[in-house]
Short mmCIF file of C-alpha atoms and ligand atoms in Angstrom, two decimals:
data_model
loop_
_atom_site.label_atom_id
_atom_site.label_comp_id
_atom_site.label_asym_id
_atom_site.label_seq_id
_atom_site.Cartn_x
_atom_site.Cartn_y
_atom_site.Cartn_z
CA MET A 14 138.83 93.02 83.18
CA ALA A 15 138.08 89.36 83.66
CA THR A 16 135.46 86.72 84.19
CA VAL A 17 134.71 85.38 87.66
CA ARG A 18 133.85 81.71 87.82
CA LEU A 19 132.57 79.90 90.89
CA GLU A 20 132.66 76.13 90.81
CA ASN A 21 130.67 74.19 93.40
CA LEU A 22 131.54 76.76 96.03
CA ARG A 23 130.73 75.82 99.62
CA LYS A 24 131.30 77.45 102.96
CA GLU A 25 130.65 75.92 106.34
CA PHE A 26 130.98 77.59 109.71
CA ASP A 27 131.05 76.09 113.21
CA ALA A 28 132.45 72.74 112.09
CA GLY A 29 129.71 72.25 109.54
CA ASP A 30 126.78 73.23 111.76
CA ILE A 31 126.16 76.23 109.53
CA VAL A 32 126.24 75.86 105.77
CA ALA A 33 126.41 79.49 104.64
CA VAL A 34 127.01 78.73 100.95
CA ASP A 35 125.91 75.47 99.43
CA ASP A 36 127.37 74.31 96.12
CA ILE A 37 127.17 77.53 94.11
CA SER A 38 128.34 77.43 90.50
CA LEU A 39 128.07 80.44 88.21
CA THR A 40 130.10 82.60 85.84
CA VAL A 41 130.18 86.39 85.78
CA GLU A 42 131.13 87.41 82.27
CA ASP A 43 133.84 89.90 81.39
CA GLY A 44 132.39 93.40 81.88
CA GLU A 45 129.16 92.08 83.34
CA PHE A 46 127.39 93.51 86.37
CA LEU A 47 125.95 90.67 88.45
CA ALA A 48 123.67 91.62 91.32
CA VAL A 49 123.49 88.98 94.07
CA VAL A 50 120.31 89.29 96.08
CA GLY A 51 118.46 87.40 98.78
CA PRO A 52 117.13 87.77 102.32
CA SER A 53 119.35 88.33 105.34
CA GLY A 54 121.56 85.34 106.09
CA CYS A 55 121.23 83.70 102.66
CA GLY A 56 125.00 83.70 102.09
CA LYS A 57 125.49 86.75 99.85
CA SER A 58 128.34 88.33 101.80
CA THR A 59 130.07 85.03 102.40
CA THR A 60 130.03 84.31 98.67
CA LEU A 61 131.48 87.76 97.94
CA ARG A 62 134.12 87.37 100.63
CA MET A 63 135.22 84.05 99.12
CA ILE A 64 135.65 85.80 95.76
CA ALA A 65 137.65 88.52 97.50
CA GLY A 66 139.82 86.03 99.38
CA LEU A 67 138.63 87.26 102.77
CA GLU A 68 137.01 83.93 103.54
CA ARG A 69 138.44 80.51 102.71
CA ALA A 70 136.12 78.15 100.83
CA THR A 71 135.33 74.84 102.53
CA ASP A 72 135.00 73.28 99.11
CA GLY A 73 134.86 74.30 95.45
CA ARG A 74 136.98 76.67 93.38
CA VAL A 75 137.10 80.38 92.50
CA TYR A 76 138.58 81.46 89.16
CA ILE A 77 139.33 85.02 88.11
CA GLY A 78 139.99 84.97 84.39
CA ASP A 79 141.79 81.70 83.76
CA GLU A 80 143.52 81.71 87.10
CA ASP A 81 142.44 79.47 89.96
CA VAL A 82 142.66 81.93 92.89
CA THR A 83 141.02 79.68 95.49
CA ASP A 84 144.18 79.40 97.55
CA LEU A 85 145.48 82.93 96.95
CA SER A 86 145.29 85.55 99.70
CA ALA A 87 143.13 88.64 99.19
CA ARG A 88 146.23 90.76 98.50
CA LYS A 89 147.24 88.57 95.59
CA ARG A 90 143.82 88.78 93.92
CA ASP A 91 143.23 91.64 91.54
CA VAL A 92 139.94 92.70 93.10
CA ALA A 93 138.70 95.84 94.84
CA MET A 94 135.93 95.74 97.39
CA VAL A 95 133.51 98.48 98.41
CA PHE A 96 131.77 98.02 101.76
CA GLN A 97 128.60 99.33 103.34
CA ASN A 98 130.56 101.12 106.10
CA TYR A 99 133.02 102.73 103.61
CA ALA A 100 136.04 101.38 105.55
CA LEU A 101 138.02 104.62 105.20
CA TYR A 102 141.08 105.32 107.35
CA PRO A 103 139.84 108.07 109.71
CA HIS A 104 143.25 109.72 110.21
CA LYS A 105 144.18 109.86 106.54
CA THR A 106 142.97 112.53 104.14
CA VAL A 107 140.77 111.60 101.19
CA PHE A 108 143.86 111.77 98.97
CA GLU A 109 145.82 109.47 101.28
CA ASN A 110 142.91 107.05 101.53
CA MET A 111 142.68 106.82 97.77
CA GLU A 112 146.45 106.61 97.31
CA PHE A 113 147.07 103.98 99.98
CA GLY A 114 146.26 100.92 97.86
CA LEU A 115 148.53 102.16 95.07
CA ARG A 116 151.33 102.72 97.53
CA MET A 117 150.99 99.17 98.86
CA SER A 118 150.39 97.23 95.67
CA THR A 119 152.25 99.08 92.88
CA ASP A 120 155.69 100.59 92.35
CA LEU A 121 154.30 103.81 90.87
CA ASP A 122 156.19 106.92 91.96
CA GLY A 123 154.55 109.82 93.80
CA ALA A 124 153.71 111.82 90.68
CA GLU A 125 152.15 108.81 88.98
CA ARG A 126 150.10 108.01 92.05
CA ARG A 127 148.89 111.61 92.26
CA GLU A 128 147.85 111.49 88.61
CA LYS A 129 145.82 108.34 89.16
CA VAL A 130 144.16 109.62 92.33
CA GLU A 131 143.25 112.86 90.58
CA TRP A 132 141.79 110.90 87.68
CA ALA A 133 139.67 108.78 90.06
CA ALA A 134 138.61 111.90 91.99
CA GLU A 135 137.45 113.47 88.72
CA MET A 136 135.54 110.29 87.87
CA MET A 137 133.78 110.47 91.23
CA ASP A 138 133.32 114.24 91.09
CA ILE A 139 135.20 114.82 94.35
CA PRO A 140 138.43 116.69 93.43
CA GLU A 141 137.64 119.42 95.95
CA LEU A 142 137.52 116.88 98.81
CA LEU A 143 141.05 115.49 98.41
CA ASP A 144 142.49 117.38 101.40
CA ASP A 145 139.55 116.68 103.72
CA ASN A 146 139.41 114.03 106.43
CA PRO A 147 136.64 111.41 106.30
CA ASP A 148 134.89 112.81 109.38
CA GLU A 149 134.28 116.05 107.46
CA LEU A 150 132.31 114.20 104.78
CA SER A 151 128.65 113.24 104.39
CA GLY A 152 127.70 109.57 103.88
CA GLY A 153 127.32 110.06 100.14
CA GLN A 154 130.71 111.75 99.89
CA LYS A 155 132.35 108.97 101.91
CA GLN A 156 130.94 106.40 99.55
CA ARG A 157 132.25 108.40 96.59
CA VAL A 158 135.71 108.29 98.20
CA ALA A 159 135.37 104.53 98.76
CA LEU A 160 134.40 104.06 95.11
CA GLY A 161 137.27 106.31 94.01
CA ARG A 162 139.67 104.26 96.09
CA ALA A 163 138.40 101.10 94.38
CA ILE A 164 138.69 102.42 90.83
CA VAL A 165 142.08 104.04 91.30
CA ARG A 166 143.71 100.62 91.31
CA GLU A 167 141.94 99.61 88.08
CA PRO A 168 141.50 96.03 89.31
CA ASP A 169 140.11 93.15 87.28
CA VAL A 170 137.00 92.79 89.42
CA PHE A 171 134.91 95.04 91.62
CA LEU A 172 133.07 93.57 94.56
CA PHE A 173 130.35 95.60 96.24
CA ASP A 174 128.88 94.56 99.60
CA GLU A 175 125.66 96.54 100.16
CA PRO A 176 127.51 99.80 99.39
CA LEU A 177 124.42 102.01 99.47
CA SER A 178 122.62 100.66 102.54
CA ASN A 179 123.74 103.50 104.81
CA LEU A 180 122.48 106.23 102.50
CA ASP A 181 119.05 107.82 102.47
CA ALA A 182 116.61 106.88 99.72
CA LYS A 183 117.31 109.84 97.44
CA LEU A 184 121.07 109.50 97.67
CA ARG A 185 120.80 105.77 97.09
CA VAL A 186 119.08 106.33 93.79
CA GLU A 187 121.69 108.94 92.82
CA MET A 188 124.58 106.60 93.69
CA ARG A 189 122.97 103.72 91.81
CA THR A 190 123.13 105.83 88.69
CA GLU A 191 126.68 106.80 89.50
CA ILE A 192 127.82 103.21 89.90
CA GLN A 193 126.09 102.25 86.67
CA ARG A 194 127.83 105.12 84.87
CA LEU A 195 131.18 103.97 86.26
CA GLN A 196 130.52 100.43 85.19
CA ASP A 197 129.66 101.63 81.74
CA GLU A 198 132.69 103.88 81.35
CA LEU A 199 135.22 101.50 82.88
CA ASP A 200 133.69 98.31 81.53
CA ILE A 201 133.86 96.82 85.01
CA THR A 202 133.28 93.18 85.87
CA ALA A 203 131.25 93.60 89.02
CA VAL A 204 129.59 91.47 91.66
CA TYR A 205 127.16 93.57 93.68
CA VAL A 206 125.55 92.20 96.84
CA THR A 207 122.30 93.71 98.05
CA HIS A 208 119.23 92.62 99.99
CA ASP A 209 117.17 95.12 98.00
CA GLN A 210 115.52 93.39 95.07
CA GLU A 211 114.69 96.70 93.42
CA GLU A 212 118.35 97.71 93.48
CA ALA A 213 119.29 94.34 91.97
CA MET A 214 116.61 94.69 89.29
CA THR A 215 117.63 98.18 88.27
CA MET A 216 121.40 97.73 88.37
CA GLY A 217 122.20 94.18 87.34
CA ASP A 218 122.82 92.94 83.81
CA ARG A 219 121.83 89.70 85.48
CA MET A 220 120.70 88.93 88.98
CA ALA A 221 121.47 85.85 91.10
CA ILE A 222 118.96 85.01 93.81
CA LEU A 223 120.11 83.07 96.88
CA LYS A 224 118.14 81.40 99.63
CA ASP A 225 119.67 79.47 102.53
CA GLY A 226 123.02 79.41 100.76
CA VAL A 227 121.54 77.85 97.64
CA LEU A 228 121.45 79.56 94.26
CA GLN A 229 117.81 79.70 93.15
CA GLN A 230 118.03 81.37 89.74
CA VAL A 231 120.36 83.50 87.63
CA GLY A 232 119.16 85.64 84.74
CA PRO A 233 118.46 89.09 83.37
CA PRO A 234 116.09 90.96 85.73
CA LYS A 235 113.17 91.03 83.30
CA GLU A 236 113.49 87.33 82.59
CA VAL A 237 113.62 86.47 86.31
CA TYR A 238 110.64 88.73 86.97
CA ARG A 239 108.52 87.23 84.21
CA HIS A 240 109.70 83.64 84.52
CA PRO A 241 110.63 82.82 88.11
CA ASP A 242 111.85 79.23 88.45
CA ASN A 243 110.17 78.77 91.81
CA ALA A 244 107.71 80.48 94.12
CA PHE A 245 110.45 81.87 96.36
CA VAL A 246 111.96 83.80 93.43
CA GLY A 247 108.50 84.87 92.27
CA GLY A 248 107.72 86.21 95.73
CA PHE A 249 111.09 87.81 96.41
CA VAL A 250 111.52 89.65 93.13
CA GLY A 251 108.96 92.37 92.44
CA SER A 252 107.04 94.78 94.63
CA PRO A 253 104.25 94.41 95.51
CA SER A 254 104.89 90.71 95.68
CA MET A 255 103.52 88.02 93.36
CA ASN A 256 100.17 86.54 94.48
CA PHE A 257 100.07 82.81 95.24
CA ILE A 258 97.01 80.57 95.27
CA ASP A 259 96.81 76.87 96.16
CA ALA A 260 94.76 75.25 93.41
CA THR A 261 93.71 71.83 92.14
CA THR A 262 93.27 70.76 88.52
CA ASN A 263 89.96 69.53 87.18
CA HIS A 264 89.45 68.23 83.68
CA VAL A 265 86.43 69.76 82.02
CA GLU A 266 85.02 69.24 78.58
CA ASP A 267 87.11 71.82 76.77
CA GLY A 268 90.30 71.77 78.82
CA ILE A 269 91.42 72.11 82.39
CA THR A 270 90.50 74.36 85.25
CA LEU A 271 92.59 75.24 88.26
CA THR A 272 90.35 75.83 91.25
CA ASP A 273 91.02 76.78 94.84
CA PRO A 274 88.81 74.53 97.01
CA ASN A 275 88.96 77.14 99.79
CA GLY A 276 88.34 80.31 97.81
CA PRO A 277 86.77 81.82 94.72
CA PHE A 278 89.83 81.41 92.46
CA ARG A 279 89.12 79.66 89.20
CA ALA A 280 91.27 79.69 86.05
CA ARG A 281 90.43 77.92 82.82
CA LEU A 282 93.54 76.77 80.96
CA THR A 283 93.34 76.77 77.19
CA SER A 284 96.96 76.24 76.21
CA PRO A 285 98.23 72.77 75.23
CA LEU A 286 100.64 73.15 78.13
CA ALA A 287 97.69 72.58 80.42
CA GLU A 288 97.92 68.96 79.36
CA THR A 289 101.17 68.66 81.26
CA LEU A 290 99.29 69.13 84.54
CA THR A 291 98.18 66.02 86.40
CA PRO A 292 94.41 65.60 86.77
CA GLU A 293 93.31 66.29 90.34
CA GLY A 294 96.84 67.54 91.01
CA ASP A 295 97.74 70.15 93.60
CA TYR A 296 99.62 73.22 92.44
CA THR A 297 100.68 76.68 93.53
CA VAL A 298 99.60 79.33 91.05
CA GLY A 299 101.56 82.59 90.90
CA ILE A 300 100.29 85.80 89.38
CA ARG A 301 101.68 89.33 89.49
CA PRO A 302 99.36 92.04 90.87
CA GLU A 303 99.59 94.07 87.64
CA ASP A 304 98.26 91.07 85.71
CA VAL A 305 95.05 90.95 87.72
CA PHE A 306 92.12 92.89 86.24
CA ILE A 307 88.84 93.57 87.99
CA ASP A 308 86.63 94.68 85.10
CA ARG A 309 85.15 91.35 84.02
CA GLY A 310 86.02 87.72 84.60
CA GLU A 311 85.30 84.17 85.42
CA PHE A 312 84.87 84.48 89.15
CA GLU A 313 84.01 87.17 91.67
CA ALA A 314 85.80 88.33 94.76
CA THR A 315 85.18 90.78 97.58
CA VAL A 316 87.28 93.92 98.02
CA GLU A 317 88.94 93.89 101.46
CA VAL A 318 91.17 96.98 101.34
CA VAL A 319 91.99 99.66 98.78
CA GLU A 320 95.44 101.26 99.06
CA PRO A 321 95.94 104.32 96.87
CA VAL A 322 99.64 104.74 95.96
CA GLY A 323 99.40 107.68 93.59
CA SER A 324 99.35 106.43 90.02
CA ASP A 325 97.85 103.07 91.05
CA ASN A 326 95.46 101.52 93.51
CA TYR A 327 96.32 98.28 95.26
CA VAL A 328 93.05 96.42 95.65
CA HIS A 329 93.19 93.58 98.18
CA LEU A 330 90.75 90.76 97.38
CA ASP A 331 89.57 87.76 99.38
CA VAL A 332 91.01 85.32 96.82
CA ALA A 333 93.85 83.93 98.95
CA ASP A 334 95.57 84.80 102.26
CA SER A 335 97.11 87.79 100.61
CA PHE A 336 96.04 88.72 97.10
CA LEU A 337 96.08 92.04 95.38
CA ALA A 338 95.29 93.60 92.06
CA ARG A 339 97.35 96.60 90.98
CA VAL A 340 94.97 98.74 88.97
CA THR A 341 95.13 102.31 87.67
CA ALA A 342 94.04 105.09 90.04
CA ASP A 343 90.77 105.62 88.18
CA VAL A 344 89.60 102.12 89.16
CA GLU A 345 88.26 102.73 92.64
CA PRO A 346 86.07 99.96 94.04
CA ALA A 347 84.76 100.38 97.57
CA VAL A 348 85.59 98.03 100.44
CA GLY A 349 82.95 95.27 100.47
CA ASP A 350 82.23 95.55 96.74
CA THR A 351 82.03 92.38 94.73
CA VAL A 352 84.22 92.60 91.62
CA PRO A 353 84.83 90.25 88.69
CA VAL A 354 88.42 89.00 88.41
CA ARG A 355 90.34 88.33 85.20
CA PHE A 356 93.95 87.36 84.35
CA ASP A 357 96.14 87.52 81.30
CA GLU A 358 96.57 83.94 80.17
CA SER A 359 100.29 84.27 79.62
CA ALA A 360 100.84 85.80 83.07
CA LEU A 361 100.13 82.72 85.18
CA ARG A 362 103.00 80.68 86.58
CA VAL A 363 102.08 77.22 87.80
CA PHE A 364 104.44 75.73 90.38
CA ASP A 365 104.33 72.36 92.12
CA ALA A 366 102.32 72.32 95.36
CA GLU A 367 105.39 73.21 97.45
CA GLY A 368 106.31 76.03 95.06
CA GLU A 369 109.73 74.49 94.50
CA ALA A 370 109.68 74.27 90.71
CA VAL A 371 107.70 75.76 87.91
CA VAL A 372 105.71 73.13 86.02
CA ALA A 373 103.90 75.11 83.37
CA PRO A 374 106.20 77.86 82.16
CA GLU A 375 104.30 79.58 79.41
CA ARG A 376 100.92 79.42 81.03
CA VAL A 377 97.53 80.56 80.30
CA VAL A 378 94.10 81.44 81.48
CA ALA A 379 90.61 82.67 81.05
P1 ATP B 16 123.06 89.82 105.42
O1 ATP B 16 122.28 90.42 104.30
O2 ATP B 16 122.31 89.82 106.72
O3 ATP B 16 124.45 90.37 105.55
P2 ATP B 16 124.02 87.52 103.96
O4 ATP B 16 123.10 87.01 102.93
O5 ATP B 16 125.16 88.36 103.50
O6 ATP B 16 123.21 88.26 105.09
P3 ATP B 16 126.03 85.92 105.23
O7 ATP B 16 126.57 87.06 106.02
O8 ATP B 16 126.84 85.45 104.08
O9 ATP B 16 124.56 86.24 104.73
O10 ATP B 16 125.77 84.72 106.25
C1 ATP B 16 125.27 83.47 105.83
C2 ATP B 16 125.13 82.57 107.04
O11 ATP B 16 126.42 82.27 107.57
C3 ATP B 16 124.33 83.17 108.17
O12 ATP B 16 123.59 82.15 108.77
C4 ATP B 16 125.39 83.70 109.10
O13 ATP B 16 124.92 83.74 110.43
C5 ATP B 16 126.48 82.68 108.92
N1 ATP B 16 127.85 83.23 109.15
C6 ATP B 16 128.43 84.20 108.42
N2 ATP B 16 129.67 84.45 108.87
C7 ATP B 16 129.87 83.62 109.93
C8 ATP B 16 130.94 83.39 110.83
N3 ATP B 16 132.10 84.05 110.72
N4 ATP B 16 130.78 82.43 111.78
C9 ATP B 16 129.63 81.73 111.87
N5 ATP B 16 128.57 81.90 111.07
C10 ATP B 16 128.68 82.82 110.10
#
């Protein structure tokens, strides 16, 4: 296994009209599972394809272990890639599909290749499928074959490009667990691209969030969830999404308040960090729905919609354009009710007015 290091990686298309990847630097540690996530078109696949050698970088370097592989072809890189569409040869059997890479890239003899394929088939729980053709298989089975084909070569690095997107929800969850088990057993260094933030949260040792080709934040999922560096990350990671309120600071006798001039939101800051905020400054305040309580509080809001989702109720309030409290199912206000609103002090994130950077990390409130 090996580290993967990206140094100021850049990719332009159409003579520079499109910047798909913009100056990305990061290191995937040996044996680490890095989930790369972001909305459609943010440059995830292009980044992965540059690591694989399927796309040539416009600028910057790619290292696998200590080796600079930037100018090496895909064949010469010790990586295996698993795609969304499985990319199996339709006229080869499962065995032949899994064996093909070994045939091309090693000088193992037939018996040795068979042994490896059988080992990988066992790992993927598909030994009984080895003589089948891909068109006889379900989507989940095809993806097991594709994974088996990747592990059979025991490469340094595994690259996954949305491998579970074609599967139904139940199978997706099952295969997530399967891939995590594989990673655990084989101690894989893996880069896993997905647009699904929940998949990234549950699978990644760390997650990297991209937007418009630019790396926004890299960190363990919990850390990113609790401490997003900007409002985009706060809004993208987590479901239901983080609430955002435009607010202005006012100095009061015993501290600072953040108030929304256009709505009922009011938060009194008691931490010394509040002092870092500019008086009469404009900010974007972020708060997770589960950190909003409607039992008592400093201001009142009107209930607009109540969405029961089983264990919880999502209570939409007229605090900002879109603002919801995630409360337990036994808290059931009626539409039109006026409820008091309260936050955990430590749960507030205060960003600059544009939401581009967090300004008060360990925030506060009444
Ligand atoms: P998705 O989740 O939709 O696959 P993505 O995050 O993987 O998106 P990329 O496929 O890496 O994004 O694309 C990033 C940007 O580069 C997009 O604007 C895309 O249209 C553009 N792009 C990608 N490949 C090419 C290409 N071969 N020629 C021109 N533009 C391209």
